[in-house]
PDB file of C-alpha atoms in Angstrom:
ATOM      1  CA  UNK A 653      11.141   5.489  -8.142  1.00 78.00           C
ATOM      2  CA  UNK A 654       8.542   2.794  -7.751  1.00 78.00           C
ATOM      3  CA  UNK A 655       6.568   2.288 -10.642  1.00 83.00           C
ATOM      4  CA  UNK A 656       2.692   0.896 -10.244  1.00 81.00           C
ATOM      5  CA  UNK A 657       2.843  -3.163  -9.926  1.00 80.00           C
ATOM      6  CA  UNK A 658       6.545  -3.071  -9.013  1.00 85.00           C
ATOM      7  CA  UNK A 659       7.055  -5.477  -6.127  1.00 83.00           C
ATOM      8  CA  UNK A 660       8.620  -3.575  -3.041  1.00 85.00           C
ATOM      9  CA  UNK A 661       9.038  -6.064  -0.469  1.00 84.00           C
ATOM     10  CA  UNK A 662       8.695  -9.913  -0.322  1.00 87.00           C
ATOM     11  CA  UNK A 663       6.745 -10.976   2.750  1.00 86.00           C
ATOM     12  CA  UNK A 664       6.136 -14.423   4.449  1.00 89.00           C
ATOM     13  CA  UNK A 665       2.573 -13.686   5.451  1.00 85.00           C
ATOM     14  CA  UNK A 666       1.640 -16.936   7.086  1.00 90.00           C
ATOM     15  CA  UNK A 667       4.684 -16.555   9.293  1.00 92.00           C
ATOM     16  CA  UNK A 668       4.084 -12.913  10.410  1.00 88.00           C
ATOM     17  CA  UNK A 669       0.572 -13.923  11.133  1.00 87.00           C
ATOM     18  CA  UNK A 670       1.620 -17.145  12.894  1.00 93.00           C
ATOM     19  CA  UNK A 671       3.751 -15.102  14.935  1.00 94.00           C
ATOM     20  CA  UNK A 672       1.264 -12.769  16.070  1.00 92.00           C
ATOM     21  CA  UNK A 673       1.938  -9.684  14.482  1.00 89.00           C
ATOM     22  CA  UNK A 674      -0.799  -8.000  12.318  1.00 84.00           C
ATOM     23  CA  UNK A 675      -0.562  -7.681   8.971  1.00 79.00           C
ATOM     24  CA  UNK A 676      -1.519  -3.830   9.124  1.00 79.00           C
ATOM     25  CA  UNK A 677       0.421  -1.168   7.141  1.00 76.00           C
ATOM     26  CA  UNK A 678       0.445   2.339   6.182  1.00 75.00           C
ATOM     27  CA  UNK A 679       0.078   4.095   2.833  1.00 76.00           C
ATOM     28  CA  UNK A 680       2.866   6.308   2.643  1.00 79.00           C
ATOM     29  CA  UNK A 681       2.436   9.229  -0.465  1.00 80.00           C
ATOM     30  CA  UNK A 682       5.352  11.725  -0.519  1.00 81.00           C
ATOM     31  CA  UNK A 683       6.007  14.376  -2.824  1.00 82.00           C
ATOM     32  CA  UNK A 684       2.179  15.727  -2.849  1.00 82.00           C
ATOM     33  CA  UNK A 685       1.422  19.152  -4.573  1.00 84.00           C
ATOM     34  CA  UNK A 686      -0.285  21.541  -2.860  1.00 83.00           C
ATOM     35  CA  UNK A 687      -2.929  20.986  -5.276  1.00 83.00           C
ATOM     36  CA  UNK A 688      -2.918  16.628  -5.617  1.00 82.00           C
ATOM     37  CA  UNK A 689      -5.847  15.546  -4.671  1.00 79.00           C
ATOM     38  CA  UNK A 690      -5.530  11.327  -2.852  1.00 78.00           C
ATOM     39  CA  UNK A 691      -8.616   9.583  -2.649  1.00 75.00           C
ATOM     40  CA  UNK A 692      -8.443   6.620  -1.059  1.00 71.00           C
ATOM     41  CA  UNK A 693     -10.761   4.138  -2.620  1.00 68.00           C
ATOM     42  CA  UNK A 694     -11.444   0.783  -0.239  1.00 66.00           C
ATOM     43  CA  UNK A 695      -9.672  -0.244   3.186  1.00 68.00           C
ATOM     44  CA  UNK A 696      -9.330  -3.208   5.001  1.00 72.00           C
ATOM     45  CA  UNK A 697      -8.143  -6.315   2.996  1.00 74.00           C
ATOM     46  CA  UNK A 698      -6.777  -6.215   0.014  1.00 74.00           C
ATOM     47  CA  UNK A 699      -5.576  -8.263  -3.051  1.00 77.00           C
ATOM     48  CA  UNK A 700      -2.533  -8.282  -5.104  1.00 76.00           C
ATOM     49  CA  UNK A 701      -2.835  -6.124  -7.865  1.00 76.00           C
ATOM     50  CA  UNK A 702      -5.951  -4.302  -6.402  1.00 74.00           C
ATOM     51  CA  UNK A 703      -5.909  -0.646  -6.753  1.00 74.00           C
ATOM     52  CA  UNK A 704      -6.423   1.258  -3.711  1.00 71.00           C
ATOM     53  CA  UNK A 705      -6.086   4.850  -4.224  1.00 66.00           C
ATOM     54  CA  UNK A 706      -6.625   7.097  -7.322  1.00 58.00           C
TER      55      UNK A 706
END
């Protein structure tokens, strides 16, 4: 299990954006309850540590 402000990946951003890729990703939430409410709370950029969904 990841826990909140565990790293999950290590990424060389200036060379995926050098390379022309996008730095886009998906937000992917498994085991919901029927009755879990996600909010997502900002899109776009974010910053390390920046919470994005409640």
């Amino acid at each position: 299990m990841v826990r909140a402000g565990e790293p999950v990946i290590k990424v060389d951003m200036d060379a995926v954006k050098s390379s022309g890729c996008s730095m886009q990703t998906f937000t992917v939430i498994t085991e919901v309850n029927d009755d879990d409410k996600i909010t997502f709370m900002t899109s776009g950029n974010v910053k390390s540590g920046q919470k994005v969904n409640a």
